[in-house]
Short mmCIF file of C-alpha atoms in Angstrom, two decimals:
data_model
loop_
_atom_site.label_atom_id
_atom_site.label_comp_id
_atom_site.label_asym_id
_atom_site.label_seq_id
_atom_site.Cartn_x
_atom_site.Cartn_y
_atom_site.Cartn_z
CA UNK W 1045 242.09 -16.74 -24.50
CA UNK W 1046 241.67 -12.98 -24.00
CA UNK W 1047 238.19 -13.25 -25.50
CA UNK W 1048 237.22 -16.01 -23.07
CA UNK W 1049 238.52 -14.06 -20.05
CA UNK W 1050 236.62 -10.94 -21.09
CA UNK W 1051 233.38 -12.81 -21.73
CA UNK W 1052 233.57 -14.62 -18.40
CA UNK W 1053 234.08 -11.37 -16.53
CA UNK W 1054 230.95 -9.91 -18.10
CA UNK W 1055 229.01 -13.12 -17.59
CA UNK W 1056 229.31 -13.26 -13.85
CA UNK W 1057 228.34 -9.65 -13.41
CA UNK W 1058 224.99 -10.50 -14.94
CA UNK W 1059 224.21 -13.83 -13.22
CA UNK W 1060 221.19 -12.97 -11.08
CA UNK W 1061 218.38 -15.04 -9.64
CA UNK W 1062 215.21 -15.72 -11.58
CA UNK W 1063 211.76 -15.49 -10.06
CA UNK W 1064 210.12 -18.87 -10.53
CA UNK W 1065 206.57 -18.95 -11.83
CA UNK W 1066 204.49 -20.43 -9.05
CA UNK W 1067 201.83 -23.05 -9.43
CA UNK W 1068 198.64 -20.94 -9.27
CA UNK W 1069 195.93 -21.77 -6.78
CA UNK W 1070 192.60 -21.55 -8.62
CA UNK W 1071 190.58 -21.58 -5.41
CA UNK W 1072 188.93 -18.56 -3.86
CA UNK W 1073 189.70 -18.49 -0.13
CA UNK W 1074 191.62 -21.78 0.16
CA UNK W 1075 192.05 -21.21 3.90
CA UNK W 1076 188.28 -20.87 4.60
CA UNK W 1077 188.46 -17.34 6.05
CA UNK W 1078 185.64 -14.84 6.68
CA UNK W 1079 186.29 -12.46 3.77
CA UNK W 1080 182.96 -10.66 3.39
CA UNK W 1081 182.24 -8.01 6.05
CA UNK W 1082 178.95 -8.81 7.69
CA UNK W 1083 178.36 -11.67 5.25
CA UNK W 1084 175.88 -13.67 7.27
CA UNK W 1085 177.38 -12.76 10.61
CA UNK W 1086 179.65 -10.38 12.48
CA UNK W 1087 183.13 -9.91 10.99
CA UNK W 1088 185.32 -12.86 11.84
CA UNK W 1089 182.44 -15.25 12.46
CA UNK W 1090 181.12 -16.30 9.04
CA UNK W 1091 183.85 -18.55 7.72
CA UNK W 1092 184.22 -20.37 4.41
CA UNK W 1093 183.34 -17.47 2.09
CA UNK W 1094 183.39 -18.68 -1.52
CA UNK W 1095 182.66 -22.27 -0.52
CA UNK W 1096 179.43 -24.27 -0.39
CA UNK W 1097 178.50 -27.10 1.93
CA UNK W 1098 175.87 -29.81 2.32
CA UNK W 1099 174.76 -31.91 5.27
CA UNK W 1100 176.91 -32.29 8.35
CA UNK W 1101 179.76 -30.06 7.22
CA UNK W 1102 180.41 -26.42 8.00
CA UNK W 1103 183.15 -23.79 8.29
CA UNK W 1104 184.37 -22.83 11.75
CA UNK W 1105 187.21 -21.62 13.94
CA UNK W 1106 187.15 -24.06 16.85
CA UNK W 1107 190.85 -24.21 17.58
CA UNK W 1108 191.65 -20.62 18.51
CA UNK W 1109 191.78 -17.37 16.52
CA UNK W 1110 193.19 -17.26 13.01
CA UNK W 1111 192.64 -20.91 12.06
CA UNK W 1112 189.38 -21.24 10.11
CA UNK W 1113 188.72 -24.66 8.62
CA UNK W 1114 186.19 -26.94 6.98
CA UNK W 1115 184.57 -29.23 9.55
CA UNK W 1116 183.34 -32.74 8.73
CA UNK W 1117 181.14 -34.17 11.51
CA UNK W 1118 181.14 -37.97 11.56
CA UNK W 1119 179.96 -38.38 15.14
CA UNK W 1120 176.45 -39.60 14.20
CA UNK W 1121 175.57 -42.67 12.10
CA UNK W 1122 173.05 -40.70 10.07
CA UNK W 1123 175.45 -37.93 9.09
CA UNK W 1124 176.68 -37.35 5.56
CA UNK W 1125 178.00 -34.20 3.95
CA UNK W 1126 180.31 -32.43 1.57
CA UNK W 1127 181.97 -29.10 0.79
CA UNK W 1128 182.98 -27.77 -2.63
CA UNK W 1129 183.78 -24.72 -4.72
CA UNK W 1130 182.13 -23.76 -8.00
CA UNK W 1131 182.90 -21.40 -10.87
CA UNK W 1132 186.45 -22.57 -11.60
CA UNK W 1133 187.12 -22.53 -15.35
CA UNK W 1134 188.48 -25.74 -16.85
CA UNK W 1135 190.00 -26.69 -20.20
CA UNK W 1136 189.30 -30.07 -21.86
CA UNK W 1137 192.33 -32.34 -21.73
CA UNK W 1138 194.05 -30.38 -18.93
CA UNK W 1139 195.05 -32.20 -15.75
CA UNK W 1140 194.12 -30.67 -12.38
CA UNK W 1141 195.39 -31.40 -8.87
CA UNK W 1142 193.34 -31.04 -5.69
CA UNK W 1143 195.15 -31.01 -2.34
CA UNK W 1144 193.75 -31.15 1.17
CA UNK W 1145 196.58 -29.58 3.15
CA UNK W 1146 196.92 -29.69 6.92
CA UNK W 1147 194.10 -32.12 7.67
CA UNK W 1148 193.17 -33.25 11.17
CA UNK W 1149 191.62 -36.72 11.55
CA UNK W 1150 190.41 -37.45 15.07
CA UNK W 1151 191.16 -40.74 16.79
CA UNK W 1152 187.61 -42.17 16.62
CA UNK W 1153 186.91 -41.22 13.01
CA UNK W 1154 185.12 -44.15 11.35
CA UNK W 1155 183.50 -43.12 8.05
CA UNK W 1156 184.23 -43.08 4.32
CA UNK W 1157 186.05 -39.92 3.21
CA UNK W 1158 186.55 -39.17 -0.48
CA UNK W 1159 187.72 -36.15 -2.42
CA UNK W 1160 188.12 -35.31 -6.08
CA UNK W 1161 187.02 -33.16 -9.02
CA UNK W 1162 183.68 -32.94 -10.82
CA UNK W 1163 183.47 -31.49 -14.33
CA UNK W 1164 180.59 -29.52 -15.83
CA UNK W 1165 179.61 -28.10 -19.20
CA UNK W 1166 179.43 -24.38 -20.05
CA UNK W 1167 175.98 -24.02 -18.47
CA UNK W 1168 177.50 -24.95 -15.10
CA UNK W 1169 174.75 -27.55 -14.61
CA UNK W 1170 175.31 -30.40 -17.07
CA UNK W 1171 177.45 -32.96 -15.28
CA UNK W 1172 180.19 -34.51 -17.48
CA UNK W 1173 181.87 -36.85 -15.03
CA UNK W 1174 184.12 -36.93 -12.00
CA UNK W 1175 187.32 -38.42 -10.64
CA UNK W 1176 187.17 -39.16 -6.91
CA UNK W 1177 189.53 -41.11 -4.69
CA UNK W 1178 188.98 -42.57 -1.21
CA UNK W 1179 191.18 -41.51 1.69
CA UNK W 1180 192.47 -44.51 3.61
CA UNK W 1181 191.89 -42.93 7.00
CA UNK W 1182 192.29 -46.22 8.87
CA UNK W 1183 195.80 -46.72 7.50
CA UNK W 1184 196.71 -43.12 8.26
CA UNK W 1185 195.46 -43.38 11.84
CA UNK W 1186 197.51 -46.56 12.29
CA UNK W 1187 200.77 -44.74 11.54
CA UNK W 1188 202.86 -43.06 14.25
CA UNK W 1189 201.71 -39.51 14.90
CA UNK W 1190 202.38 -36.57 17.19
CA UNK W 1191 198.85 -36.38 18.60
CA UNK W 1192 198.87 -37.99 22.04
CA UNK W 1193 195.12 -38.43 21.75
CA UNK W 1194 195.60 -40.90 18.90
CA UNK W 1195 194.47 -38.65 16.08
CA UNK W 1196 196.41 -37.27 13.14
CA UNK W 1197 197.40 -33.64 12.59
CA UNK W 1198 198.89 -32.09 9.46
CA UNK W 1199 197.94 -34.91 7.05
CA UNK W 1200 198.18 -34.15 3.31
CA UNK W 1201 196.04 -35.78 0.61
CA UNK W 1202 196.47 -35.12 -3.13
CA UNK W 1203 194.82 -36.37 -6.32
CA UNK W 1204 194.73 -35.51 -10.03
CA UNK W 1205 191.98 -35.54 -12.65
CA UNK W 1206 191.85 -34.81 -16.38
CA UNK W 1207 189.05 -32.61 -17.73
CA UNK W 1208 186.89 -34.47 -20.30
CA UNK W 1209 185.76 -33.15 -23.68
CA UNK W 1210 183.42 -30.14 -23.45
CA UNK W 1211 184.41 -29.42 -19.85
CA UNK W 1212 184.09 -25.72 -19.01
CA UNK W 1213 184.09 -25.84 -15.21
CA UNK W 1214 185.85 -27.92 -12.55
CA UNK W 1215 184.48 -28.38 -9.05
CA UNK W 1216 186.84 -29.66 -6.32
CA UNK W 1217 184.83 -31.48 -3.68
CA UNK W 1218 185.32 -33.47 -0.46
CA UNK W 1219 182.55 -35.67 0.97
CA UNK W 1220 181.87 -38.30 3.61
CA UNK W 1221 179.31 -41.05 4.30
CA UNK W 1222 178.86 -44.47 5.95
CA UNK W 1223 179.53 -43.37 9.51
CA UNK W 1224 179.94 -46.16 12.08
CA UNK W 1225 176.41 -47.35 12.92
CA UNK W 1226 177.23 -47.35 16.64
CA UNK W 1227 177.74 -43.59 16.58
CA UNK W 1228 174.29 -42.31 17.61
CA UNK W 1229 173.13 -38.88 18.64
CA UNK W 1230 176.33 -37.02 17.98
CA UNK W 1231 177.73 -38.00 21.37
CA UNK W 1232 180.83 -39.85 20.18
CA UNK W 1233 183.92 -37.83 21.02
CA UNK W 1234 186.93 -37.34 18.72
CA UNK W 1235 185.13 -38.72 15.63
CA UNK W 1236 185.43 -35.76 13.23
CA UNK W 1237 187.81 -34.38 10.63
CA UNK W 1238 188.95 -30.82 9.86
CA UNK W 1239 190.67 -29.36 6.79
CA UNK W 1240 192.67 -26.17 7.44
CA UNK W 1241 194.01 -25.43 3.96
CA UNK W 1242 193.44 -26.49 0.36
CA UNK W 1243 194.88 -26.05 -3.11
CA UNK W 1244 193.49 -26.59 -6.60
CA UNK W 1245 195.68 -26.04 -9.65
CA UNK W 1246 196.50 -27.03 -13.19
CA UNK W 1247 199.17 -29.71 -13.29
CA UNK W 1248 202.31 -28.03 -14.69
CA UNK W 1249 203.50 -28.99 -18.15
CA UNK W 1250 206.58 -31.20 -18.36
CA UNK W 1251 209.54 -29.31 -16.92
CA UNK W 1252 207.30 -26.67 -15.33
CA UNK W 1253 207.50 -25.28 -11.81
CA UNK W 1254 206.15 -27.73 -9.21
CA UNK W 1255 206.37 -25.53 -6.12
CA UNK W 1256 203.42 -23.75 -4.62
CA UNK W 1257 204.55 -20.22 -3.68
CA UNK W 1258 208.26 -20.46 -4.57
CA UNK W 1259 208.77 -16.86 -3.41
CA UNK W 1260 207.37 -17.48 0.12
CA UNK W 1261 204.73 -14.74 -0.19
CA UNK W 1262 201.42 -14.34 1.65
CA UNK W 1263 199.18 -15.95 -0.95
CA UNK W 1264 196.18 -16.87 1.20
CA UNK W 1265 193.20 -14.57 1.44
CA UNK W 1266 193.63 -13.80 5.11
CA UNK W 1267 193.70 -10.20 6.30
CA UNK W 1268 196.85 -10.45 8.46
CA UNK W 1269 200.03 -10.92 6.42
CA UNK W 1270 201.25 -14.45 6.88
CA UNK W 1271 204.22 -15.23 4.65
CA UNK W 1272 205.28 -18.67 3.47
CA UNK W 1273 201.81 -19.98 2.63
CA UNK W 1274 201.84 -23.70 1.65
CA UNK W 1275 205.29 -24.15 3.23
CA UNK W 1276 206.00 -25.79 6.56
CA UNK W 1277 208.74 -24.96 9.05
CA UNK W 1278 210.37 -26.51 12.08
CA UNK W 1279 212.51 -25.10 14.87
CA UNK W 1280 214.19 -21.71 14.53
CA UNK W 1281 213.03 -21.15 10.96
CA UNK W 1282 210.11 -19.20 9.57
CA UNK W 1283 208.84 -16.84 6.86
CA UNK W 1284 209.07 -13.05 6.83
CA UNK W 1285 209.39 -9.90 4.70
CA UNK W 1286 211.41 -7.59 6.94
CA UNK W 1287 214.12 -6.38 4.53
CA UNK W 1288 213.58 -2.63 4.16
CA UNK W 1289 214.06 -1.22 0.68
CA UNK W 1290 213.39 -4.52 -1.09
CA UNK W 1291 209.75 -3.62 -1.61
CA UNK W 1292 206.46 -4.61 -0.02
CA UNK W 1293 206.56 -8.12 -1.47
CA UNK W 1294 209.89 -9.54 -0.31
CA UNK W 1295 208.70 -12.74 1.30
CA UNK W 1296 211.51 -15.08 2.25
CA UNK W 1297 212.41 -18.07 4.38
CA UNK W 1298 214.51 -17.21 7.43
CA UNK W 1299 216.97 -19.60 9.12
CA UNK W 1300 218.20 -18.16 12.43
CA UNK W 1301 221.66 -19.33 13.53
CA UNK W 1302 222.17 -16.68 16.23
CA UNK W 1303 222.12 -19.05 19.19
CA UNK W 1304 224.16 -22.24 19.80
CA UNK W 1305 221.77 -25.16 19.71
CA UNK W 1306 219.43 -23.57 17.19
CA UNK W 1307 218.29 -25.75 14.33
CA UNK W 1308 215.42 -25.72 11.91
CA UNK W 1309 214.06 -26.50 8.47
CA UNK W 1310 211.57 -25.43 5.81
CA UNK W 1311 209.80 -27.80 3.45
CA UNK W 1312 206.84 -28.14 1.11
CA UNK W 1313 204.36 -31.01 1.01
CA UNK W 1314 201.65 -32.14 -1.44
CA UNK W 1315 203.96 -32.39 -4.47
CA UNK W 1316 203.11 -35.58 -6.33
CA UNK W 1317 206.14 -37.45 -7.69
CA UNK W 1318 206.79 -40.45 -9.92
CA UNK W 1319 209.23 -43.27 -9.19
CA UNK W 1320 212.21 -43.21 -11.55
CA UNK W 1321 211.87 -39.53 -12.40
CA UNK W 1322 214.58 -37.01 -11.54
CA UNK W 1323 213.75 -33.76 -9.75
CA UNK W 1324 215.89 -30.62 -9.57
CA UNK W 1325 215.64 -28.36 -6.51
CA UNK W 1326 217.09 -24.86 -6.81
CA UNK W 1327 217.57 -22.10 -4.26
CA UNK W 1328 217.72 -19.14 -6.59
CA UNK W 1329 218.34 -16.10 -4.38
CA UNK W 1330 220.05 -16.81 -1.06
CA UNK W 1331 221.58 -14.35 1.40
CA UNK W 1332 224.21 -15.91 3.70
CA UNK W 1333 225.21 -13.43 6.36
CA UNK W 1334 228.87 -12.91 7.23
CA UNK W 1335 228.76 -14.48 10.70
CA UNK W 1336 226.75 -17.56 9.76
CA UNK W 1337 228.46 -20.58 11.32
CA UNK W 1338 226.35 -23.71 11.04
CA UNK W 1339 225.78 -26.72 8.79
CA UNK W 1340 223.40 -25.81 5.95
CA UNK W 1341 221.81 -28.52 3.82
CA UNK W 1342 219.15 -28.82 1.14
CA UNK W 1343 217.68 -31.64 -0.87
CA UNK W 1344 214.75 -33.92 -1.58
CA UNK W 1345 212.85 -36.40 0.55
CA UNK W 1346 210.71 -39.10 -1.07
CA UNK W 1347 207.53 -40.42 0.55
CA UNK W 1348 204.92 -43.11 -0.06
CA UNK W 1349 201.20 -42.59 -0.58
CA UNK W 1350 200.58 -41.38 2.98
CA UNK W 1351 202.99 -38.41 2.74
CA UNK W 1352 204.34 -39.61 6.10
CA UNK W 1353 206.49 -42.68 5.52
CA UNK W 1354 209.86 -41.56 4.15
CA UNK W 1355 211.33 -43.96 1.60
CA UNK W 1356 214.66 -42.23 1.03
CA UNK W 1357 216.30 -38.84 0.64
CA UNK W 1358 219.02 -37.06 -1.35
CA UNK W 1359 220.55 -34.28 0.74
CA UNK W 1360 223.51 -32.02 -0.14
CA UNK W 1361 225.62 -29.87 2.20
CA UNK W 1362 226.20 -26.26 1.12
CA UNK W 1363 229.70 -24.87 1.59
CA UNK W 1364 229.09 -21.58 3.41
CA UNK W 1365 232.76 -20.85 4.19
CA UNK W 1366 233.46 -19.09 0.93
CA UNK W 1367 232.74 -15.44 1.69
CA UNK W 1368 229.36 -15.49 -0.05
CA UNK W 1369 226.78 -12.88 0.95
CA UNK W 1370 223.92 -12.06 -1.46
CA UNK W 1371 222.14 -13.60 -4.46
CA UNK W 1372 223.65 -17.08 -4.21
CA UNK W 1373 222.21 -19.89 -6.31
CA UNK W 1374 222.37 -23.57 -5.29
CA UNK W 1375 221.13 -26.47 -7.42
CA UNK W 1376 220.81 -30.19 -6.70
CA UNK W 1377 218.88 -33.14 -8.07
CA UNK W 1378 217.64 -36.53 -6.96
CA UNK W 1379 215.85 -39.49 -8.51
CA UNK W 1380 212.64 -40.81 -6.95
CA UNK W 1381 212.99 -44.46 -5.81
CA UNK W 1382 210.41 -47.21 -6.20
CA UNK W 1383 207.25 -46.55 -4.23
CA UNK W 1384 207.49 -42.76 -4.43
CA UNK W 1385 204.19 -40.86 -4.47
CA UNK W 1386 205.31 -37.55 -2.94
CA UNK W 1387 208.55 -35.57 -3.30
CA UNK W 1388 209.34 -33.04 -0.58
CA UNK W 1389 211.99 -30.30 -1.03
CA UNK W 1390 213.65 -29.36 2.25
CA UNK W 1391 216.26 -26.90 3.54
CA UNK W 1392 217.71 -27.43 7.02
CA UNK W 1393 220.49 -26.29 9.31
CA UNK W 1394 222.04 -27.42 12.61
CA UNK W 1395 225.39 -27.50 14.47
CA UNK W 1396 225.27 -23.76 15.17
CA UNK W 1397 228.61 -22.49 16.50
CA UNK W 1398 228.20 -18.75 16.05
CA UNK W 1399 228.87 -16.54 19.06
CA UNK W 1400 228.14 -13.29 17.21
CA UNK W 1401 225.04 -11.27 17.95
CA UNK W 1402 224.31 -10.04 14.42
CA UNK W 1403 224.55 -11.23 10.81
CA UNK W 1404 224.22 -14.96 11.54
CA UNK W 1405 221.21 -15.82 9.41
CA UNK W 1406 220.40 -17.34 6.04
CA UNK W 1407 217.51 -15.92 3.99
CA UNK W 1408 216.05 -17.57 0.89
CA UNK W 1409 214.02 -15.32 -1.42
CA UNK W 1410 213.23 -17.68 -4.28
CA UNK W 1411 213.16 -21.42 -4.90
CA UNK W 1412 212.24 -23.83 -7.70
CA UNK W 1413 211.44 -27.51 -8.15
CA UNK W 1414 211.16 -29.07 -11.60
CA UNK W 1415 211.08 -32.55 -13.03
CA UNK W 1416 214.05 -33.21 -15.31
CA UNK W 1417 215.30 -36.06 -17.48
CA UNK W 1418 218.55 -36.66 -19.30
CA UNK W 1419 216.94 -35.64 -22.57
CA UNK W 1420 215.87 -32.24 -21.22
CA UNK W 1421 219.28 -31.21 -19.85
CA UNK W 1422 221.85 -30.68 -22.56
CA UNK W 1423 224.48 -27.92 -22.57
CA UNK W 1424 225.79 -28.85 -26.03
CA UNK W 1425 224.13 -25.75 -27.43
CA UNK W 1426 225.88 -25.81 -30.82
CA UNK W 1427 225.18 -29.53 -31.33
CA UNK W 1428 228.79 -30.48 -32.13
CA UNK W 1429 228.82 -33.46 -29.76
CA UNK W 1430 230.65 -31.95 -26.80
CA UNK W 1431 230.21 -29.31 -24.10
CA UNK W 1432 232.98 -26.73 -24.28
CA UNK W 1433 233.84 -23.04 -24.17
CA UNK W 1434 231.90 -22.33 -27.34
CA UNK W 1435 228.75 -23.53 -25.64
CA UNK W 1436 229.51 -21.20 -22.75
CA UNK W 1437 229.70 -18.27 -25.17
CA UNK W 1438 226.33 -19.31 -26.58
CA UNK W 1439 224.86 -19.28 -23.08
CA UNK W 1440 226.40 -15.85 -22.40
CA UNK W 1441 224.91 -14.32 -25.55
CA UNK W 1442 221.48 -15.78 -24.76
CA UNK W 1443 221.41 -15.02 -21.03
CA UNK W 1444 218.22 -13.22 -20.12
CA UNK W 1445 216.94 -12.98 -23.69
CA UNK W 1446 217.15 -16.46 -25.25
CA UNK W 1447 214.46 -19.13 -25.03
CA UNK W 1448 215.78 -22.01 -27.17
CA UNK W 1449 218.39 -24.73 -26.61
CA UNK W 1450 220.45 -23.24 -29.43
CA UNK W 1451 220.52 -19.97 -27.45
CA UNK W 1452 221.68 -21.50 -24.14
CA UNK W 1453 218.54 -23.04 -22.64
CA UNK W 1454 219.96 -26.31 -21.28
CA UNK W 1455 216.86 -27.54 -19.45
CA UNK W 1456 214.15 -26.52 -21.94
CA UNK W 1457 212.60 -24.14 -19.42
CA UNK W 1458 211.96 -21.46 -22.03
CA UNK W 1459 214.51 -19.08 -20.49
CA UNK W 1460 218.30 -18.82 -20.48
CA UNK W 1461 219.30 -18.33 -16.85
CA UNK W 1462 221.72 -19.26 -14.08
CA UNK W 1463 220.39 -22.81 -13.86
CA UNK W 1464 221.49 -23.38 -17.47
CA UNK W 1465 224.98 -22.17 -16.52
CA UNK W 1466 225.04 -24.68 -13.66
CA UNK W 1467 224.18 -27.47 -16.09
CA UNK W 1468 226.96 -26.30 -18.44
CA UNK W 1469 229.44 -26.38 -15.53
CA UNK W 1470 228.42 -29.93 -14.63
CA UNK W 1471 228.51 -31.22 -18.22
CA UNK W 1472 231.69 -29.41 -19.31
CA UNK W 1473 234.06 -31.72 -21.16
CA UNK W 1474 231.41 -34.33 -21.95
CA UNK W 1475 228.43 -34.83 -24.19
CA UNK W 1476 225.68 -33.60 -21.89
CA UNK W 1477 224.88 -36.04 -19.06
CA UNK W 1478 222.13 -35.13 -16.59
CA UNK W 1479 222.84 -32.99 -13.56
CA UNK W 1480 223.98 -35.04 -10.55
CA UNK W 1481 224.66 -33.62 -7.10
CA UNK W 1482 224.79 -30.02 -6.02
CA UNK W 1483 226.00 -27.10 -8.12
CA UNK W 1484 226.66 -23.66 -6.66
CA UNK W 1485 226.39 -20.41 -8.59
CA UNK W 1486 227.91 -17.91 -6.10
CA UNK W 1487 227.24 -14.21 -5.69
CA UNK W 1488 229.14 -12.56 -8.56
CA UNK W 1489 230.90 -9.69 -6.82
CA UNK W 1490 232.60 -11.91 -4.24
CA UNK W 1491 233.62 -15.01 -6.18
CA UNK W 1492 233.68 -14.09 -9.86
CA UNK W 1493 237.48 -14.16 -10.02
CA UNK W 1494 237.68 -17.63 -8.49
CA UNK W 1495 235.01 -19.00 -10.80
CA UNK W 1496 236.63 -17.45 -13.85
CA UNK W 1497 239.90 -19.07 -12.91
CA UNK W 1498 238.27 -22.44 -12.49
CA UNK W 1499 236.46 -22.29 -15.83
CA UNK W 1500 239.54 -21.00 -17.63
CA UNK W 1501 241.48 -23.93 -16.15
CA UNK W 1502 238.88 -26.30 -17.58
CA UNK W 1503 239.23 -24.67 -20.97
CA UNK W 1504 243.03 -24.92 -20.88
CA UNK W 1505 242.90 -28.57 -19.88
CA UNK W 1506 240.40 -29.26 -22.63
CA UNK W 1507 242.56 -27.58 -25.24
CA UNK W 1508 245.69 -29.28 -23.95
#
């Protein structure tokens, strides 16, 4: 018993958050900014650097400063067009995902819109094939929306394609044709579409990170720092990097509970999911300030193929009344129901009661979303048929240095970390069932004694 107490004390001193490896955007200038000084125009006027276009498409900034976009003009029956990006290396057999993020479709749009990926040989010219999918704009326009003019704002469209043999380059492309024949002379109002952000990436390997920008950094190519790229926010929540001494890159999500009535959320769209699969959402480095007094939740929402119609959700409430301050870890999981096409991780808060003027916020510095199955989560590290204190000792010895299940890697992520400890806690006393519900790995200096006592109690009960 003395050995177990000593090992546990050491263990919780060293439980720290891991920095998730983000899904990498392979695009140059995914937000269509003017990046080249004087490149075809005065600074701030020549948008879409790194992109090409054909026909009735272009790159503009119609909707106020700081919002460049790709414009698709379908207000004339004779119009067609496309925009694309070249020079992106591809590997045969690899799957790639192309996302049109934050898309505006105007109320009178009536044309065929498709997007996809073309593949080319090493010479960059020989065409090897393409995968393109149509966007059902009519169905999307028929759904409820926030645009009083009848159009759609913030729509997300995603597709995947596998590179064929001999592929050396991938070219993401969006194109339109077949405009309504009654639209003549470009006089039809509200008949166009605009794409404000895009993403092109390799599809992660099984069990790999699914989040774009899990550390909430400024990943776009804009000049002004704009943290939280590829995340959305609502209410009194946003993305910042204002913690002095943390370093220049300390992007984080901020939830402000300093006023009664405040509420808000952060979320990420364009993550393709599969019905029946289980997804694990982790908040890996969370600061909960001492005067925070609100309801804090996190979880997963599941959507159909329009990324708008919610099918179901699995949401967990975080217990914030435990004296936790820095470096908290929270883990939950949910299984995608039938009809799921998109999975959306979300963190929200409401019911603010705080009357303090300082230290009422929650700040999230790192997050992770992975697909898991029962077979990939197993804390029986020594393979003796049960999950017990010996498996904990294996995890402790492998923490931070191991990369195999026999060294404490419960979820086959290739690292032994705090998430593996959470799985061990959930499976303790059994034979390694999958993670269900929320698991909390608190900040070590404030709750290590309580956690040690709880785990020691489990060990004593097991031995008894």
